[in-house]
Backbone as numpy.savetxt, mean C-alpha at the origin, in Angstrom:
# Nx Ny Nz CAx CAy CAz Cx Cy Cz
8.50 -7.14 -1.07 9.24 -5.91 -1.10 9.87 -5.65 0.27
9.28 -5.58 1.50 9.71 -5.94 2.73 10.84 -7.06 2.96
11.18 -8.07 2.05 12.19 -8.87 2.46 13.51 -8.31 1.71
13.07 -7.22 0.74 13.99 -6.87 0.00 14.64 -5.73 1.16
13.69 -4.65 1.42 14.23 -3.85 1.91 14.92 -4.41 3.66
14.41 -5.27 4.34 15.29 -6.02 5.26 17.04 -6.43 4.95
16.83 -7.12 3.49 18.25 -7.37 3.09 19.53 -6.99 2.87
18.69 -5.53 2.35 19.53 -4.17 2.01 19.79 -3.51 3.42
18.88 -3.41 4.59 19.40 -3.05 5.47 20.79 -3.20 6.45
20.18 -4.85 6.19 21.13 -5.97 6.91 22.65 -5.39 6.03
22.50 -5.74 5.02 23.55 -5.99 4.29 24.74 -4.82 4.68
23.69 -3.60 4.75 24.12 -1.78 5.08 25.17 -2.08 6.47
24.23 -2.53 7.02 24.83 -2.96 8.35 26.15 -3.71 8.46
25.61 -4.78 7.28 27.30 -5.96 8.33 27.97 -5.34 7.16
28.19 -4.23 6.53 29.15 -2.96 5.47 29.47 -2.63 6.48
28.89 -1.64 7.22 29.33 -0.74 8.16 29.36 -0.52 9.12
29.55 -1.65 9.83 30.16 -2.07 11.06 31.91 -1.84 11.05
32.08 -2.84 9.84 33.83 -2.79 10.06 34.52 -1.53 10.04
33.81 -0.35 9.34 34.48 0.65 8.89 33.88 1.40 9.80
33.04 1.64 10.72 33.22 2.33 12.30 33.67 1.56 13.59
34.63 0.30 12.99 34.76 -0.23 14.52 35.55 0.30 15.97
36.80 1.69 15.37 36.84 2.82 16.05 36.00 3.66 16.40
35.24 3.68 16.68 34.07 4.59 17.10 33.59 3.91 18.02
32.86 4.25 19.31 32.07 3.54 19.61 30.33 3.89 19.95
30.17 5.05 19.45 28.73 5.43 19.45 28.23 5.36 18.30
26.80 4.87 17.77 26.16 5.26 16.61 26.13 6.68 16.59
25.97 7.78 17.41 25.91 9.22 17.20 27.31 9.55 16.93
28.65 9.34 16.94 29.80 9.66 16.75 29.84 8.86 15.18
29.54 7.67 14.91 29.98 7.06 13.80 29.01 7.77 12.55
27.63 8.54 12.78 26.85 8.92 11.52 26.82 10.66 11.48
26.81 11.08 10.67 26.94 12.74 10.39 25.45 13.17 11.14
24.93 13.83 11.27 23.48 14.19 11.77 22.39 14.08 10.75
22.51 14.48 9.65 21.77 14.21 8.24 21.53 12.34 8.07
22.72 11.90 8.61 22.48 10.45 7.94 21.89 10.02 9.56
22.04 10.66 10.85 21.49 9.72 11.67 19.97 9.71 11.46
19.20 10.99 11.16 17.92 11.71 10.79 17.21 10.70 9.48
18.21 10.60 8.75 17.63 9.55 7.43 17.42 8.27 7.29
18.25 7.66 8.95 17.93 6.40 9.07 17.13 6.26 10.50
16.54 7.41 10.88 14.94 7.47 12.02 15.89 7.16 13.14
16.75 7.23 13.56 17.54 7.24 14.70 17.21 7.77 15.80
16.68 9.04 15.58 16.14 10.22 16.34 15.01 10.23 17.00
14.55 9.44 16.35 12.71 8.37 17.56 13.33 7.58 18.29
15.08 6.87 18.29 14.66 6.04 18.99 14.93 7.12 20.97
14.44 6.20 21.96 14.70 6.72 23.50 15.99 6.55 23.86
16.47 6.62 24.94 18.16 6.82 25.40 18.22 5.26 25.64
17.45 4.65 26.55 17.22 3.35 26.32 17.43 2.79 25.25
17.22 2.78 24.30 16.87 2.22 23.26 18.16 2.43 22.61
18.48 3.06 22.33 20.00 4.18 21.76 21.41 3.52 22.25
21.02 3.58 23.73 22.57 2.79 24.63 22.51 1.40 24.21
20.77 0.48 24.19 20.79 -0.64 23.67 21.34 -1.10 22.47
21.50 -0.21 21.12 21.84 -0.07 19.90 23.26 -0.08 19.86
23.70 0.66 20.42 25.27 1.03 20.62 25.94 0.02 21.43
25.31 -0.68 21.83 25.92 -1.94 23.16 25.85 -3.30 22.02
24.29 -3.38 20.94 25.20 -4.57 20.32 25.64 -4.41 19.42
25.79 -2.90 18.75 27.02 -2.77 17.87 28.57 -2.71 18.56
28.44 -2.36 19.60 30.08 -2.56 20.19 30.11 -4.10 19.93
29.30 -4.87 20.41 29.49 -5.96 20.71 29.88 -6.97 19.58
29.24 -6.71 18.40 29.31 -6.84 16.87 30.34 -6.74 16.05
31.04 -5.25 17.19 31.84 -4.79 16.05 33.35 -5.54 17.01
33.81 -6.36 18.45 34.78 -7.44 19.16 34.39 -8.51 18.05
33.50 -8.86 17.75 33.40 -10.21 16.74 33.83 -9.83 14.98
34.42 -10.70 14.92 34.75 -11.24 12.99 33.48 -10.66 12.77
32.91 -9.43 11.53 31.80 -8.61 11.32 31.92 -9.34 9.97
30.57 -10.19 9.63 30.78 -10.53 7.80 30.57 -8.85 7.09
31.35 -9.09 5.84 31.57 -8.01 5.03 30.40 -8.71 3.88
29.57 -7.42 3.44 28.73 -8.30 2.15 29.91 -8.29 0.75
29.67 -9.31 0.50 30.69 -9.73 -0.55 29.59 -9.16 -1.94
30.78 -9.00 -3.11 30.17 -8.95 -3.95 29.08 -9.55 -4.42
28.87 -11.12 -4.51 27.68 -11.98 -4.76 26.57 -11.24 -4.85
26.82 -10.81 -2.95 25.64 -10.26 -2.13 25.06 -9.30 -3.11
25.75 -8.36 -2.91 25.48 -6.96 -3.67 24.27 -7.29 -4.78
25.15 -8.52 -5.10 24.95 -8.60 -6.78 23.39 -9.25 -6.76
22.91 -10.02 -6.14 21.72 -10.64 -5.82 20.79 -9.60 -5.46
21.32 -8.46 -4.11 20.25 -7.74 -3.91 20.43 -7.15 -4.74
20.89 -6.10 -5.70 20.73 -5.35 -7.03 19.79 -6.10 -7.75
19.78 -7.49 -7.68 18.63 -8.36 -8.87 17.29 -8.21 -8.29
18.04 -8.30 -6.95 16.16 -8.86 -6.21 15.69 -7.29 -6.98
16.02 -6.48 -6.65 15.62 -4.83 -6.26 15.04 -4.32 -7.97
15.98 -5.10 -8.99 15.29 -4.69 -10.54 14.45 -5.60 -10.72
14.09 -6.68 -10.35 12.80 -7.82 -10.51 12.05 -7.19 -9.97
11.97 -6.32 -9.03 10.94 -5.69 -8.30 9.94 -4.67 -9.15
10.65 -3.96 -9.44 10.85 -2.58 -10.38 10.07 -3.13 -11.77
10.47 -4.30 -12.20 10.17 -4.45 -13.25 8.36 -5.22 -12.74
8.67 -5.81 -11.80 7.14 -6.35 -11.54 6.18 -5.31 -11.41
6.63 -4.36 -11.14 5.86 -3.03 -10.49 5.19 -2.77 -11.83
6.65 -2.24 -12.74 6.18 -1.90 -14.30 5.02 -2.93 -15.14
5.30 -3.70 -14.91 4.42 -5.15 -15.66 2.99 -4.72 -14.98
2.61 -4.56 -13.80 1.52 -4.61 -13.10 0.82 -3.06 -13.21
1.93 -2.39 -13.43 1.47 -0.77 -14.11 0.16 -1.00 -15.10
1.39 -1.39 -16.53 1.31 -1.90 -17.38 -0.16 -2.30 -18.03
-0.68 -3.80 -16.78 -1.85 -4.48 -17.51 -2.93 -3.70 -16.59
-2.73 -2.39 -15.93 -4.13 -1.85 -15.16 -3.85 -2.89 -13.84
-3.46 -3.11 -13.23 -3.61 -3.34 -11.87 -3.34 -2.43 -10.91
-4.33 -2.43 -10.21 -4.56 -1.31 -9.24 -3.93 -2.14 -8.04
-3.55 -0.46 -7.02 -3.57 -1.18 -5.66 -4.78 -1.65 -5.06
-4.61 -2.00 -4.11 -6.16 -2.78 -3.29 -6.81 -1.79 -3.10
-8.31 -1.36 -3.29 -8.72 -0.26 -2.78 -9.45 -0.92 -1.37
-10.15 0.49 -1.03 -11.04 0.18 0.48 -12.21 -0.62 0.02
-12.35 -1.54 1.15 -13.67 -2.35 1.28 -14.75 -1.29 2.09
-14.38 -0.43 2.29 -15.36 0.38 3.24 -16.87 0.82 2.25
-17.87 0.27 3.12 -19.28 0.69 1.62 -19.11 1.98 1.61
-19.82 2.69 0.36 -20.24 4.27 0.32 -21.84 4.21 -0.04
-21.58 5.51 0.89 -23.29 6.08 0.71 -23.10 7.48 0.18
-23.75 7.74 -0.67 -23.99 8.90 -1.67 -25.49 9.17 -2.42
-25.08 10.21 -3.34 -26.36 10.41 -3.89 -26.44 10.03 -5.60
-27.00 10.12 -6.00 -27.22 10.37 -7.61 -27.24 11.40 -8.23
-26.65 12.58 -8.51 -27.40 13.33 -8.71 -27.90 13.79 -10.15
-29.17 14.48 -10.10 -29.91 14.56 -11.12 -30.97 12.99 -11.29
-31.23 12.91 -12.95 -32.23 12.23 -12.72 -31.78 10.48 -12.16
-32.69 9.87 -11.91 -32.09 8.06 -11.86 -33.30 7.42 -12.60
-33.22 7.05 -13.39 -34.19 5.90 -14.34 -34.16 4.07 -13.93
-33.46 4.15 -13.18 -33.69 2.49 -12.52 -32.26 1.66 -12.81
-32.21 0.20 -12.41 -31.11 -0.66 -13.07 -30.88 -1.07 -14.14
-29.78 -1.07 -15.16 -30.10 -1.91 -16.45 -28.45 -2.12 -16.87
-27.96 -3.62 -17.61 -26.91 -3.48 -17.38 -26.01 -3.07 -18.22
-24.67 -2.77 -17.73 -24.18 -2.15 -18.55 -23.98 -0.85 -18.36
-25.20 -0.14 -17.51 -24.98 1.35 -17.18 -24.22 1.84 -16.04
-23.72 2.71 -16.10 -22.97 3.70 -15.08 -23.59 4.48 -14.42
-23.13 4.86 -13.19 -23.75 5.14 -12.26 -22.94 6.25 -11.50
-22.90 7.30 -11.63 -21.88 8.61 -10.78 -22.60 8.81 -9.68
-21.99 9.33 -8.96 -22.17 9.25 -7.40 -21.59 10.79 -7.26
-22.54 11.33 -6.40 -21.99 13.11 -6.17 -20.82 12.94 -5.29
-19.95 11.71 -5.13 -18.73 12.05 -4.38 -17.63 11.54 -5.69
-18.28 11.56 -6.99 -17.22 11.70 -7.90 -16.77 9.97 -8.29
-17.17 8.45 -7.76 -17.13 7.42 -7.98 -18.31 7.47 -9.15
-17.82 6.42 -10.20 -18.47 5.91 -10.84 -18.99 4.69 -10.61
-19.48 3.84 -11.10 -19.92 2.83 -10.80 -20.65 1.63 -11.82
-20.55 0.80 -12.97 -20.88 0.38 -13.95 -21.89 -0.98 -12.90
-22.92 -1.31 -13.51 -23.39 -2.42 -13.66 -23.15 -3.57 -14.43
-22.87 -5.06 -13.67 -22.64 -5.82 -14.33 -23.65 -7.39 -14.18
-25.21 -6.71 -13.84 -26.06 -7.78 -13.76 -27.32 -7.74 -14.24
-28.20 -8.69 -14.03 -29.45 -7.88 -15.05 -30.16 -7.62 -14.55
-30.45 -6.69 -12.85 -30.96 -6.65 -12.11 -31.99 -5.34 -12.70
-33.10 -5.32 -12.27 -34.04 -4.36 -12.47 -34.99 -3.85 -11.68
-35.27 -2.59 -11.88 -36.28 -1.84 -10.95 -37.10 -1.51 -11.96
-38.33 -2.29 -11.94 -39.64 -1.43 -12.76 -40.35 -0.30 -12.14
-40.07 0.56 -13.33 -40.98 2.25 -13.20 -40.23 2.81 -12.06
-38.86 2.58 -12.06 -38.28 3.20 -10.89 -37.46 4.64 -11.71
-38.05 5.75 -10.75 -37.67 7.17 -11.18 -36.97 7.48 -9.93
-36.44 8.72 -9.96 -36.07 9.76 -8.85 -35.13 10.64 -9.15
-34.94 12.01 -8.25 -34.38 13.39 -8.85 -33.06 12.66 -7.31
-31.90 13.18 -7.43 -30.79 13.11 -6.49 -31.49 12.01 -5.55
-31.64 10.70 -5.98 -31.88 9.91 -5.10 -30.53 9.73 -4.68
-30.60 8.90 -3.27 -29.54 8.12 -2.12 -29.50 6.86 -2.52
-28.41 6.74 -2.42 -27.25 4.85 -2.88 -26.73 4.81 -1.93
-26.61 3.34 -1.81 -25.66 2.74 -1.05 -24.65 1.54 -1.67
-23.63 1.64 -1.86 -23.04 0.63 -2.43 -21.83 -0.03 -1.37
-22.27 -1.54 -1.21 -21.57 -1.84 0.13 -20.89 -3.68 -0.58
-19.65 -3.86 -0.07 -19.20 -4.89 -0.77 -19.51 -6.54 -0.35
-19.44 -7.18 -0.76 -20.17 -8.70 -0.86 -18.88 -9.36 -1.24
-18.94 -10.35 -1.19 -18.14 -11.87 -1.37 -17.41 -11.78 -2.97
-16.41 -12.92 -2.74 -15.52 -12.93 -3.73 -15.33 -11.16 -4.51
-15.13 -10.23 -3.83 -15.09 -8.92 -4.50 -15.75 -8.40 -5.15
-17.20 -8.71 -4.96 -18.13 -7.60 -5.70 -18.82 -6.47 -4.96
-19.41 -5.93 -5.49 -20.44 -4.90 -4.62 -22.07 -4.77 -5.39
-22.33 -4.50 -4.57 -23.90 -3.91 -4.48 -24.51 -2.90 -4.15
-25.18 -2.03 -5.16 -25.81 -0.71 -4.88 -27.04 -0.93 -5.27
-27.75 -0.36 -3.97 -29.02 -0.44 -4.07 -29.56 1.29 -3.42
-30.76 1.86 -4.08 -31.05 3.10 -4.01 -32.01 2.93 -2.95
-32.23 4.29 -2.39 -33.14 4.45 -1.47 -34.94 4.03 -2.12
-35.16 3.68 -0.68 -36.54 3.33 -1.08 -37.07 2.13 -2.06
-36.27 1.11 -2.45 -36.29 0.03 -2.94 -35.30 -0.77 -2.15
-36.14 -2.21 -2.73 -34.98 -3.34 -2.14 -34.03 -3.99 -2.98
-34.29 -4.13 -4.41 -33.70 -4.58 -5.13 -32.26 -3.73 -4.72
-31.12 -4.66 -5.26 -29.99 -4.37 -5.45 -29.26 -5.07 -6.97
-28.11 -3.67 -7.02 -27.93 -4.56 -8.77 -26.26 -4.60 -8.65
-25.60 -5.91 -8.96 -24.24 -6.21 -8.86 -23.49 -4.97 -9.58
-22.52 -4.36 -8.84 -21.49 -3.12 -10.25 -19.80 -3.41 -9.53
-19.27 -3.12 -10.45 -17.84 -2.64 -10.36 -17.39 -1.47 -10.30
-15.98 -1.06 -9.75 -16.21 0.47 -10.04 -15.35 0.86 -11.08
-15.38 1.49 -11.73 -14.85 2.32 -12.78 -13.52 3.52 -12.60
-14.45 4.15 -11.89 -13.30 5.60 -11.40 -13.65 4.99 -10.03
């Protein structure tokens, strides 16, 4: 997506060069709204005179014009995108979430590991089991979890006061 939006920049660019080559400031050639919309306004005076020195310089040289083709390619790249997005909507693919572990509580009662079960967490994560890990005669009222992540993308929650730990995914 980054090479897309580079292309479109570029492309913006060797557009509109030719058609401010009377001008010779980026602040004279853009309205104030459009200098603001393209972050102009972070850059330093340094930085600014540097900008304007190799667009002068850009704009003494033959400036390529994007030709139709162009256009026409980035318009494709830009709906392949769109549509990959949709497709990946689509089959449940999530963005990447955090690897960061959580520690929370249970709250109410906890009856032990078994698989298949879910697991809510008083910060509102769920949490399903997907191993056949077990705690015998293991009780507790708002016990403490920790669920911290492991290799090839799994995680592990294991409750206070035991060692066992039981493989889960998360759900919500």
């Amino acid at each position: 997506m980054r090479a897309v939006h580079s292309v479109l920049i570029a492309a913006a660019l060797a557009a509109a060069v030719p058609a401010f080559a009377q001008q010779t400031r980026i602040e004279d050639r853009l309205t104030d709204a459009e200098f603001r919309a393209a972050g102009l306004e972070k850059l330093s005076d340094a930085e600014l005179a540097r900008l304007n020195e190799l667009l002068a310089r850009g704009t003494s040289q033959a400036a390529p014009v994007a030709s139709p083709d162009v256009e026409a390619r980035i318009a494709q790249a830009r709906e392949e995108g769109r549509r990959e997005a949709a497709v990946a909507s689509d089959q449940g693919v999530r963005p990447a979430e955090s690897r960061e572990p959580v520690e929370s509580t249970i709250p109410g009662a906890f009856a032990g590991f078994a698989r298949g079960r879910e697991y809510t967490l008083a910060n509102g994560q769920v949490w399903k089991q997907t191993d056949n890990a077990s705690i015998a005669g293991a009780r507790g009222q708002n016990i403490g979890v920790r669920v911290r992540p492991g290799l090839l993308s799994a995680w592990w929650l294991q409750v206070d006061g035991y060692n066992a730990q039981a493989k889960v995914e998360r759900v919500r």
